[in-house]
């Protein structure tokens, strides 16, 4: 099992490095090609938009062998990245957008596929720890990869970054191929068919998954909602240079690494719902700290928010893995990703509009919404018959294609 745990962490390191490097460079490349900041920003939207199709894309993972599909998606992503070698001028800008969309689709399939494969490779007691380690690995790459990608772009151009990023999914595919999927999940009786609605019914039909996913969705949405407000706090309220935003990003990244290292033990000790509540509350506290007119408090708030945010995400993912019938893990995981990350599409522009009311109101509103979600969780703890799984039980012998 430790071998598989190490492989999953290595997968997170490699995929995190490639995606983080390319996500920054794609926007810079488009800006250099077109001179348009609006078009450069659209590259990020292309990456996030496919998450809205999660319930449909996730169904593929329950209908075909999961490991071969994840390997194939990684290899196709590498091929798509190599297509960027054809970019020579503004006329090929569409290729950068197309590859950004390919990244978005691959995120949905690979993230959901990995979530579905983990229970087949690890014992249930290891899921929280490994999910936390994976989160720390990904956050660590967010600190290193953008700088490496920007440096390589400055030195050798976008083509070099494309080749480097294309190598990462190839290596990831190799690691997926050598995983040992020896465990047979206990619930093999759930049919793999059904509509995208099946994922919604299973995900939200039981409190054990509904609450952690809802808490993560609120926290992640508020992280996007507060982005413009944090910019305004630094530039307008504290009158610091824009480069200070890099300090805050690093502080939040350091908090996320720390949070990822401890969240697994907390889930084992207290459960996913309790960890989701604590993570959401910590993110709210981080928002309030960043409202204070003192730059050290802003840095500390970034660290606290960084600890809380991955806690909510890891708690939600672990709850889905633990309480979802294995034959439906593909679509339920993808549906959970849509529920958690889809609201960003709306939250980010709303936050950009809300900052016109001032720098602090968006952060205070985000804190209030997160704390309201925490209070609502406590108020509904005593709801009777709320833990019964809503998964449909059909004929025996239709197990998941987890290999």
mmCIF file of N, CA and C in Angstrom, residues 177-292:
data_model
loop_
_atom_site.group_PDB
_atom_site.id
_atom_site.type_symbol
_atom_site.label_atom_id
_atom_site.label_comp_id
_atom_site.label_asym_id
_atom_site.label_seq_id
_atom_site.Cartn_x
_atom_site.Cartn_y
_atom_site.Cartn_z
ATOM 1 N N UNK A 177 0.194 3.229 -14.955
ATOM 2 C CA UNK A 177 0.303 1.872 -15.485
ATOM 3 C C UNK A 177 0.920 0.906 -14.484
ATOM 4 N N UNK A 178 1.790 1.385 -13.587
ATOM 5 C CA UNK A 178 2.472 0.484 -12.655
ATOM 6 C C UNK A 178 1.784 0.433 -11.292
ATOM 7 N N UNK A 179 0.647 1.116 -11.136
ATOM 8 C CA UNK A 179 -0.108 0.987 -9.896
ATOM 9 C C UNK A 179 -0.575 -0.444 -9.696
ATOM 10 N N UNK A 180 -0.639 -0.871 -8.467
ATOM 11 C CA UNK A 180 -1.180 -2.191 -8.135
ATOM 12 C C UNK A 180 -2.586 -2.012 -7.572
ATOM 13 N N UNK A 181 -3.572 -2.363 -8.362
ATOM 14 C CA UNK A 181 -4.963 -2.230 -7.942
ATOM 15 C C UNK A 181 -5.443 -3.596 -7.462
ATOM 16 N N UNK A 182 -5.033 -3.949 -6.259
ATOM 17 C CA UNK A 182 -5.295 -5.288 -5.743
ATOM 18 C C UNK A 182 -6.565 -5.379 -4.922
ATOM 19 N N UNK A 183 -7.026 -4.245 -4.396
ATOM 20 C CA UNK A 183 -8.200 -4.288 -3.550
ATOM 21 C C UNK A 183 -9.463 -4.388 -4.380
ATOM 22 N N UNK A 184 -10.426 -5.189 -3.904
ATOM 23 C CA UNK A 184 -11.741 -5.276 -4.523
ATOM 24 C C UNK A 184 -12.717 -4.520 -3.651
ATOM 25 N N UNK A 185 -13.240 -3.404 -4.120
ATOM 26 C CA UNK A 185 -14.159 -2.631 -3.290
ATOM 27 C C UNK A 185 -15.349 -3.472 -2.871
ATOM 28 N N UNK A 186 -15.893 -3.254 -1.681
ATOM 29 C CA UNK A 186 -16.931 -4.119 -1.142
ATOM 30 C C UNK A 186 -18.276 -3.994 -1.820
ATOM 31 N N UNK A 187 -18.583 -2.864 -2.429
ATOM 32 C CA UNK A 187 -19.924 -2.688 -2.987
ATOM 33 C C UNK A 187 -19.878 -2.851 -4.494
ATOM 34 N N UNK A 188 -19.986 -4.068 -4.934
ATOM 35 C CA UNK A 188 -19.915 -4.374 -6.359
ATOM 36 C C UNK A 188 -21.294 -4.538 -6.977
ATOM 37 N N UNK A 189 -22.377 -4.240 -6.241
ATOM 38 C CA UNK A 189 -23.711 -4.564 -6.716
ATOM 39 C C UNK A 189 -24.448 -3.382 -7.339
ATOM 40 N N UNK A 190 -23.830 -2.275 -7.410
ATOM 41 C CA UNK A 190 -24.490 -1.095 -7.964
ATOM 42 C C UNK A 190 -24.255 -1.015 -9.462
ATOM 43 N N UNK A 191 -25.302 -0.790 -10.200
ATOM 44 C CA UNK A 191 -25.182 -0.767 -11.660
ATOM 45 C C UNK A 191 -24.383 0.421 -12.122
ATOM 46 N N UNK A 192 -23.613 0.229 -13.196
ATOM 47 C CA UNK A 192 -22.787 1.300 -13.720
ATOM 48 C C UNK A 192 -23.519 2.178 -14.702
ATOM 49 N N UNK A 193 -24.718 1.793 -15.080
ATOM 50 C CA UNK A 193 -25.447 2.599 -16.024
ATOM 51 C C UNK A 193 -26.124 3.773 -15.354
ATOM 52 N N UNK A 194 -27.070 4.401 -16.055
ATOM 53 C CA UNK A 194 -27.798 5.508 -15.468
ATOM 54 C C UNK A 194 -27.419 6.829 -16.091
ATOM 55 N N UNK A 195 -28.198 7.851 -15.720
ATOM 56 C CA UNK A 195 -28.012 9.174 -16.280
ATOM 57 C C UNK A 195 -27.132 10.011 -15.371
ATOM 58 N N UNK A 196 -26.736 11.208 -15.849
ATOM 59 C CA UNK A 196 -25.973 12.107 -14.962
ATOM 60 C C UNK A 196 -26.707 12.422 -13.672
ATOM 61 N N UNK A 197 -28.036 12.331 -13.681
ATOM 62 C CA UNK A 197 -28.804 12.587 -12.466
ATOM 63 C C UNK A 197 -28.442 11.598 -11.366
ATOM 64 N N UNK A 198 -28.005 10.386 -11.744
ATOM 65 C CA UNK A 198 -27.633 9.390 -10.747
ATOM 66 C C UNK A 198 -26.540 9.914 -9.832
ATOM 67 N N UNK A 199 -25.539 10.599 -10.417
ATOM 68 C CA UNK A 199 -24.470 11.157 -9.605
ATOM 69 C C UNK A 199 -24.983 12.177 -8.618
ATOM 70 N N UNK A 200 -25.936 13.010 -9.042
ATOM 71 C CA UNK A 200 -26.515 14.004 -8.143
ATOM 72 C C UNK A 200 -27.280 13.350 -7.011
ATOM 73 N N UNK A 201 -28.046 12.308 -7.326
ATOM 74 C CA UNK A 201 -28.850 11.624 -6.315
ATOM 75 C C UNK A 201 -27.961 10.991 -5.254
ATOM 76 N N UNK A 202 -26.902 10.311 -5.699
ATOM 77 C CA UNK A 202 -26.007 9.641 -4.752
ATOM 78 C C UNK A 202 -25.236 10.663 -3.933
ATOM 79 N N UNK A 203 -24.741 11.715 -4.583
ATOM 80 C CA UNK A 203 -23.914 12.713 -3.894
ATOM 81 C C UNK A 203 -24.705 13.467 -2.841
ATOM 82 N N UNK A 204 -25.903 13.941 -3.197
ATOM 83 C CA UNK A 204 -26.669 14.793 -2.293
ATOM 84 C C UNK A 204 -27.743 14.036 -1.522
ATOM 85 N N UNK A 205 -27.854 12.731 -1.740
ATOM 86 C CA UNK A 205 -28.865 11.946 -1.049
ATOM 87 C C UNK A 205 -28.443 11.469 0.322
ATOM 88 N N UNK A 206 -27.217 11.707 0.726
ATOM 89 C CA UNK A 206 -26.758 11.297 2.056
ATOM 90 C C UNK A 206 -25.939 12.421 2.673
ATOM 91 N N UNK A 207 -26.143 12.632 3.957
ATOM 92 C CA UNK A 207 -25.482 13.731 4.654
ATOM 93 C C UNK A 207 -23.970 13.559 4.663
ATOM 94 N N UNK A 208 -23.499 12.320 4.707
ATOM 95 C CA UNK A 208 -22.068 12.062 4.817
ATOM 96 C C UNK A 208 -21.278 12.642 3.661
ATOM 97 N N UNK A 209 -21.894 12.754 2.477
ATOM 98 C CA UNK A 209 -21.212 13.362 1.331
ATOM 99 C C UNK A 209 -21.744 14.763 1.037
ATOM 100 N N UNK A 210 -23.029 14.953 1.253
ATOM 101 C CA UNK A 210 -23.639 16.246 0.906
ATOM 102 C C UNK A 210 -23.012 17.399 1.684
ATOM 103 N N UNK A 211 -22.836 17.225 2.986
ATOM 104 C CA UNK A 211 -22.358 18.326 3.824
ATOM 105 C C UNK A 211 -20.905 18.696 3.528
ATOM 106 N N UNK A 212 -19.956 17.723 3.489
ATOM 107 C CA UNK A 212 -18.579 18.120 3.162
ATOM 108 C C UNK A 212 -18.449 18.773 1.791
ATOM 109 N N UNK A 213 -19.183 18.264 0.799
ATOM 110 C CA UNK A 213 -19.101 18.851 -0.540
ATOM 111 C C UNK A 213 -19.682 20.265 -0.538
ATOM 112 N N UNK A 214 -20.786 20.473 0.183
ATOM 113 C CA UNK A 214 -21.379 21.811 0.251
ATOM 114 C C UNK A 214 -20.436 22.795 0.943
ATOM 115 N N UNK A 215 -19.803 22.362 2.020
ATOM 116 C CA UNK A 215 -18.854 23.239 2.720
ATOM 117 C C UNK A 215 -17.667 23.585 1.825
ATOM 118 N N UNK A 216 -17.160 22.592 1.105
ATOM 119 C CA UNK A 216 -16.051 22.858 0.186
ATOM 120 C C UNK A 216 -16.488 23.804 -0.925
ATOM 121 N N UNK A 217 -17.699 23.615 -1.446
ATOM 122 C CA UNK A 217 -18.199 24.482 -2.513
ATOM 123 C C UNK A 217 -18.291 25.927 -2.049
ATOM 124 N N UNK A 218 -18.794 26.131 -0.829
ATOM 125 C CA UNK A 218 -18.905 27.490 -0.295
ATOM 126 C C UNK A 218 -17.522 28.121 -0.135
ATOM 127 N N UNK A 219 -16.587 27.369 0.460
ATOM 128 C CA UNK A 219 -15.250 27.918 0.711
ATOM 129 C C UNK A 219 -14.523 28.240 -0.592
ATOM 130 N N UNK A 220 -14.582 27.316 -1.551
ATOM 131 C CA UNK A 220 -13.886 27.529 -2.820
ATOM 132 C C UNK A 220 -14.508 28.693 -3.585
ATOM 133 N N UNK A 221 -15.841 28.771 -3.585
ATOM 134 C CA UNK A 221 -16.507 29.885 -4.269
ATOM 135 C C UNK A 221 -16.103 31.217 -3.641
ATOM 136 N N UNK A 222 -16.037 31.249 -2.310
ATOM 137 C CA UNK A 222 -15.664 32.494 -1.633
ATOM 138 C C UNK A 222 -14.191 32.844 -1.866
ATOM 139 N N UNK A 223 -13.348 31.837 -2.107
ATOM 140 C CA UNK A 223 -11.955 32.148 -2.436
ATOM 141 C C UNK A 223 -11.868 32.888 -3.771
ATOM 142 N N UNK A 224 -12.741 32.535 -4.708
ATOM 143 C CA UNK A 224 -12.794 33.273 -5.967
ATOM 144 C C UNK A 224 -13.460 34.624 -5.816
ATOM 145 N N UNK A 225 -14.488 34.670 -4.980
ATOM 146 C CA UNK A 225 -15.222 35.917 -4.760
ATOM 147 C C UNK A 225 -14.335 37.000 -4.145
ATOM 148 N N UNK A 226 -13.365 36.599 -3.319
ATOM 149 C CA UNK A 226 -12.528 37.566 -2.602
ATOM 150 C C UNK A 226 -11.263 37.969 -3.359
ATOM 151 N N UNK A 227 -11.027 37.398 -4.525
ATOM 152 C CA UNK A 227 -9.786 37.679 -5.244
ATOM 153 C C UNK A 227 -9.603 39.162 -5.515
ATOM 154 N N UNK A 228 -10.619 39.789 -6.093
ATOM 155 C CA UNK A 228 -10.511 41.221 -6.401
ATOM 156 C C UNK A 228 -10.384 42.045 -5.128
ATOM 157 N N UNK A 229 -11.085 41.638 -4.069
ATOM 158 C CA UNK A 229 -10.998 42.357 -2.815
ATOM 159 C C UNK A 229 -9.601 42.324 -2.215
ATOM 160 N N UNK A 230 -8.927 41.180 -2.321
ATOM 161 C CA UNK A 230 -7.563 41.067 -1.813
ATOM 162 C C UNK A 230 -6.626 41.973 -2.607
ATOM 163 N N UNK A 231 -6.800 42.013 -3.916
ATOM 164 C CA UNK A 231 -6.007 42.934 -4.731
ATOM 165 C C UNK A 231 -6.188 44.371 -4.238
ATOM 166 N N UNK A 232 -7.467 44.740 -3.993
ATOM 167 C CA UNK A 232 -7.756 46.107 -3.573
ATOM 168 C C UNK A 232 -7.200 46.391 -2.178
ATOM 169 N N UNK A 233 -7.250 45.414 -1.292
ATOM 170 C CA UNK A 233 -6.686 45.592 0.056
ATOM 171 C C UNK A 233 -5.201 45.944 -0.048
ATOM 172 N N UNK A 234 -4.478 45.190 -0.868
ATOM 173 C CA UNK A 234 -3.030 45.390 -0.986
ATOM 174 C C UNK A 234 -2.704 46.737 -1.630
ATOM 175 N N UNK A 235 -3.353 47.022 -2.739
ATOM 176 C CA UNK A 235 -2.978 48.204 -3.520
ATOM 177 C C UNK A 235 -3.601 49.485 -2.980
ATOM 178 N N UNK A 236 -4.901 49.431 -2.626
ATOM 179 C CA UNK A 236 -5.625 50.645 -2.241
ATOM 180 C C UNK A 236 -5.550 50.930 -0.750
ATOM 181 N N UNK A 237 -5.801 49.893 0.069
ATOM 182 C CA UNK A 237 -5.875 50.114 1.513
ATOM 183 C C UNK A 237 -4.495 50.139 2.160
ATOM 184 N N UNK A 238 -3.664 49.153 1.850
ATOM 185 C CA UNK A 238 -2.341 49.088 2.471
ATOM 186 C C UNK A 238 -1.298 49.875 1.695
ATOM 187 N N UNK A 239 -1.640 50.249 0.460
ATOM 188 C CA UNK A 239 -0.738 51.032 -0.393
ATOM 189 C C UNK A 239 0.628 50.351 -0.551
ATOM 190 N N UNK A 240 0.556 49.062 -0.818
ATOM 191 C CA UNK A 240 1.757 48.275 -1.049
ATOM 192 C C UNK A 240 1.912 48.013 -2.544
ATOM 193 N N UNK A 241 3.104 47.697 -3.022
ATOM 194 C CA UNK A 241 3.284 47.383 -4.438
ATOM 195 C C UNK A 241 2.571 46.086 -4.810
ATOM 196 N N UNK A 242 2.213 45.961 -6.072
ATOM 197 C CA UNK A 242 1.499 44.768 -6.522
ATOM 198 C C UNK A 242 2.315 43.492 -6.306
ATOM 199 N N UNK A 243 3.634 43.616 -6.229
ATOM 200 C CA UNK A 243 4.468 42.434 -5.997
ATOM 201 C C UNK A 243 4.177 41.797 -4.639
ATOM 202 N N UNK A 244 3.562 42.554 -3.716
ATOM 203 C CA UNK A 244 3.209 41.991 -2.411
ATOM 204 C C UNK A 244 2.165 40.883 -2.558
ATOM 205 N N UNK A 245 1.426 40.899 -3.664
ATOM 206 C CA UNK A 245 0.477 39.814 -3.920
ATOM 207 C C UNK A 245 1.193 38.472 -4.020
ATOM 208 N N UNK A 246 2.425 38.491 -4.522
ATOM 209 C CA UNK A 246 3.217 37.265 -4.573
ATOM 210 C C UNK A 246 3.543 36.753 -3.183
ATOM 211 N N UNK A 247 3.783 37.675 -2.246
ATOM 212 C CA UNK A 247 4.038 37.284 -0.856
ATOM 213 C C UNK A 247 2.797 36.601 -0.277
ATOM 214 N N UNK A 248 1.622 37.180 -0.542
ATOM 215 C CA UNK A 248 0.390 36.586 -0.035
ATOM 216 C C UNK A 248 0.128 35.220 -0.663
ATOM 217 N N UNK A 249 0.412 35.096 -1.962
ATOM 218 C CA UNK A 249 0.219 33.803 -2.621
ATOM 219 C C UNK A 249 1.133 32.742 -2.015
ATOM 220 N N UNK A 250 2.371 33.118 -1.740
ATOM 221 C CA UNK A 250 3.305 32.180 -1.126
ATOM 222 C C UNK A 250 2.873 31.826 0.291
ATOM 223 N N UNK A 251 2.373 32.813 1.040
ATOM 224 C CA UNK A 251 1.911 32.554 2.407
ATOM 225 C C UNK A 251 0.720 31.602 2.405
ATOM 226 N N UNK A 252 -0.217 31.823 1.488
ATOM 227 C CA UNK A 252 -1.366 30.921 1.405
ATOM 228 C C UNK A 252 -0.927 29.539 0.948
ATOM 229 N N UNK A 253 0.025 29.484 0.024
ATOM 230 C CA UNK A 253 0.540 28.194 -0.418
ATOM 231 C C UNK A 253 1.211 27.434 0.709
ATOM 232 N N UNK A 254 1.976 28.144 1.548
ATOM 233 C CA UNK A 254 2.623 27.498 2.693
ATOM 234 C C UNK A 254 1.581 26.955 3.661
ATOM 235 N N UNK A 255 0.515 27.730 3.888
ATOM 236 C CA UNK A 255 -0.562 27.246 4.740
ATOM 237 C C UNK A 255 -1.243 26.019 4.158
ATOM 238 N N UNK A 256 -1.415 25.995 2.834
ATOM 239 C CA UNK A 256 -2.053 24.859 2.179
ATOM 240 C C UNK A 256 -1.207 23.602 2.290
ATOM 241 N N UNK A 257 0.105 23.762 2.172
ATOM 242 C CA UNK A 257 0.991 22.608 2.335
ATOM 243 C C UNK A 257 0.864 22.047 3.752
ATOM 244 N N UNK A 258 0.884 22.934 4.743
ATOM 245 C CA UNK A 258 0.730 22.502 6.136
ATOM 246 C C UNK A 258 -0.624 21.833 6.351
ATOM 247 N N UNK A 259 -1.676 22.442 5.827
ATOM 248 C CA UNK A 259 -3.011 21.868 5.981
ATOM 249 C C UNK A 259 -3.116 20.490 5.361
ATOM 250 N N UNK A 260 -2.513 20.318 4.186
ATOM 251 C CA UNK A 260 -2.561 19.014 3.531
ATOM 252 C C UNK A 260 -1.853 17.927 4.314
ATOM 253 N N UNK A 261 -0.815 18.286 5.039
ATOM 254 C CA UNK A 261 -0.044 17.298 5.803
ATOM 255 C C UNK A 261 -0.791 16.806 7.044
ATOM 256 N N UNK A 262 -1.675 17.628 7.604
ATOM 257 C CA UNK A 262 -2.343 17.243 8.843
ATOM 258 C C UNK A 262 -3.798 16.837 8.655
ATOM 259 N N UNK A 263 -4.383 17.143 7.504
ATOM 260 C CA UNK A 263 -5.826 16.937 7.355
ATOM 261 C C UNK A 263 -6.210 15.463 7.405
ATOM 262 N N UNK A 264 -5.350 14.563 6.914
ATOM 263 C CA UNK A 264 -5.691 13.144 6.931
ATOM 264 C C UNK A 264 -5.893 12.614 8.333
ATOM 265 N N UNK A 265 -5.020 12.983 9.243
ATOM 266 C CA UNK A 265 -5.145 12.538 10.635
ATOM 267 C C UNK A 265 -6.394 13.118 11.287
ATOM 268 N N UNK A 266 -6.708 14.363 10.940
ATOM 269 C CA UNK A 266 -7.898 14.977 11.512
ATOM 270 C C UNK A 266 -9.168 14.287 11.021
ATOM 271 N N UNK A 267 -9.188 13.907 9.756
ATOM 272 C CA UNK A 267 -10.357 13.191 9.223
ATOM 273 C C UNK A 267 -10.509 11.844 9.917
ATOM 274 N N UNK A 268 -9.392 11.127 10.113
ATOM 275 C CA UNK A 268 -9.448 9.838 10.798
ATOM 276 C C UNK A 268 -9.939 9.985 12.230
ATOM 277 N N UNK A 269 -9.576 11.083 12.876
ATOM 278 C CA UNK A 269 -9.926 11.275 14.285
ATOM 279 C C UNK A 269 -11.324 11.853 14.469
ATOM 280 N N UNK A 270 -11.720 12.790 13.598
ATOM 281 C CA UNK A 270 -12.964 13.533 13.813
ATOM 282 C C UNK A 270 -14.018 13.350 12.730
ATOM 283 N N UNK A 271 -13.625 12.840 11.577
ATOM 284 C CA UNK A 271 -14.581 12.661 10.498
ATOM 285 C C UNK A 271 -14.542 13.797 9.494
ATOM 286 N N UNK A 272 -15.028 13.529 8.286
ATOM 287 C CA UNK A 272 -14.944 14.497 7.195
ATOM 288 C C UNK A 272 -15.804 15.730 7.446
ATOM 289 N N UNK A 273 -16.993 15.547 8.041
ATOM 290 C CA UNK A 273 -17.864 16.705 8.261
ATOM 291 C C UNK A 273 -17.223 17.680 9.242
ATOM 292 N N UNK A 274 -16.671 17.153 10.326
ATOM 293 C CA UNK A 274 -16.037 18.031 11.323
ATOM 294 C C UNK A 274 -14.856 18.782 10.721
ATOM 295 N N UNK A 275 -14.052 18.103 9.899
ATOM 296 C CA UNK A 275 -12.905 18.764 9.273
ATOM 297 C C UNK A 275 -13.382 19.811 8.271
ATOM 298 N N UNK A 276 -14.448 19.507 7.536
ATOM 299 C CA UNK A 276 -15.005 20.499 6.621
ATOM 300 C C UNK A 276 -15.485 21.744 7.341
ATOM 301 N N UNK A 277 -16.106 21.557 8.489
ATOM 302 C CA UNK A 277 -16.575 22.693 9.300
ATOM 303 C C UNK A 277 -15.400 23.537 9.764
ATOM 304 N N UNK A 278 -14.367 22.875 10.306
ATOM 305 C CA UNK A 278 -13.196 23.608 10.796
ATOM 306 C C UNK A 278 -12.500 24.344 9.649
ATOM 307 N N UNK A 279 -12.356 23.678 8.503
ATOM 308 C CA UNK A 279 -11.708 24.321 7.359
ATOM 309 C C UNK A 279 -12.468 25.541 6.882
ATOM 310 N N UNK A 280 -13.790 25.442 6.826
ATOM 311 C CA UNK A 280 -14.607 26.586 6.402
ATOM 312 C C UNK A 280 -14.496 27.735 7.397
ATOM 313 N N UNK A 281 -14.504 27.405 8.692
ATOM 314 C CA UNK A 281 -14.364 28.441 9.720
ATOM 315 C C UNK A 281 -12.992 29.110 9.644
ATOM 316 N N UNK A 282 -11.935 28.323 9.410
ATOM 317 C CA UNK A 282 -10.596 28.893 9.289
ATOM 318 C C UNK A 282 -10.505 29.826 8.083
ATOM 319 N N UNK A 283 -11.133 29.432 6.979
ATOM 320 C CA UNK A 283 -11.111 30.317 5.812
ATOM 321 C C UNK A 283 -11.817 31.629 6.115
ATOM 322 N N UNK A 284 -12.934 31.573 6.858
ATOM 323 C CA UNK A 284 -13.640 32.798 7.243
ATOM 324 C C UNK A 284 -12.763 33.682 8.124
ATOM 325 N N UNK A 285 -12.060 33.067 9.079
ATOM 326 C CA UNK A 285 -11.159 33.828 9.950
ATOM 327 C C UNK A 285 -10.049 34.476 9.125
ATOM 328 N N UNK A 286 -9.532 33.738 8.143
ATOM 329 C CA UNK A 286 -8.503 34.295 7.267
ATOM 330 C C UNK A 286 -8.997 35.500 6.501
ATOM 331 N N UNK A 287 -10.260 35.456 6.049
ATOM 332 C CA UNK A 287 -10.833 36.606 5.337
ATOM 333 C C UNK A 287 -10.919 37.823 6.251
ATOM 334 N N UNK A 288 -11.371 37.608 7.487
ATOM 335 C CA UNK A 288 -11.505 38.727 8.426
ATOM 336 C C UNK A 288 -10.138 39.305 8.786
ATOM 337 N N UNK A 289 -9.134 38.423 8.948
ATOM 338 C CA UNK A 289 -7.790 38.916 9.286
ATOM 339 C C UNK A 289 -7.238 39.798 8.180
ATOM 340 N N UNK A 290 -7.559 39.473 6.937
ATOM 341 C CA UNK A 290 -7.052 40.262 5.818
ATOM 342 C C UNK A 290 -7.756 41.610 5.690
ATOM 343 N N UNK A 291 -8.804 41.819 6.477
ATOM 344 C CA UNK A 291 -9.478 43.124 6.480
ATOM 345 C C UNK A 291 -8.782 44.121 7.402
ATOM 346 N N UNK A 292 -7.907 43.629 8.278
ATOM 347 C CA UNK A 292 -7.250 44.510 9.233
ATOM 348 C C UNK A 292 -6.236 45.417 8.525
#
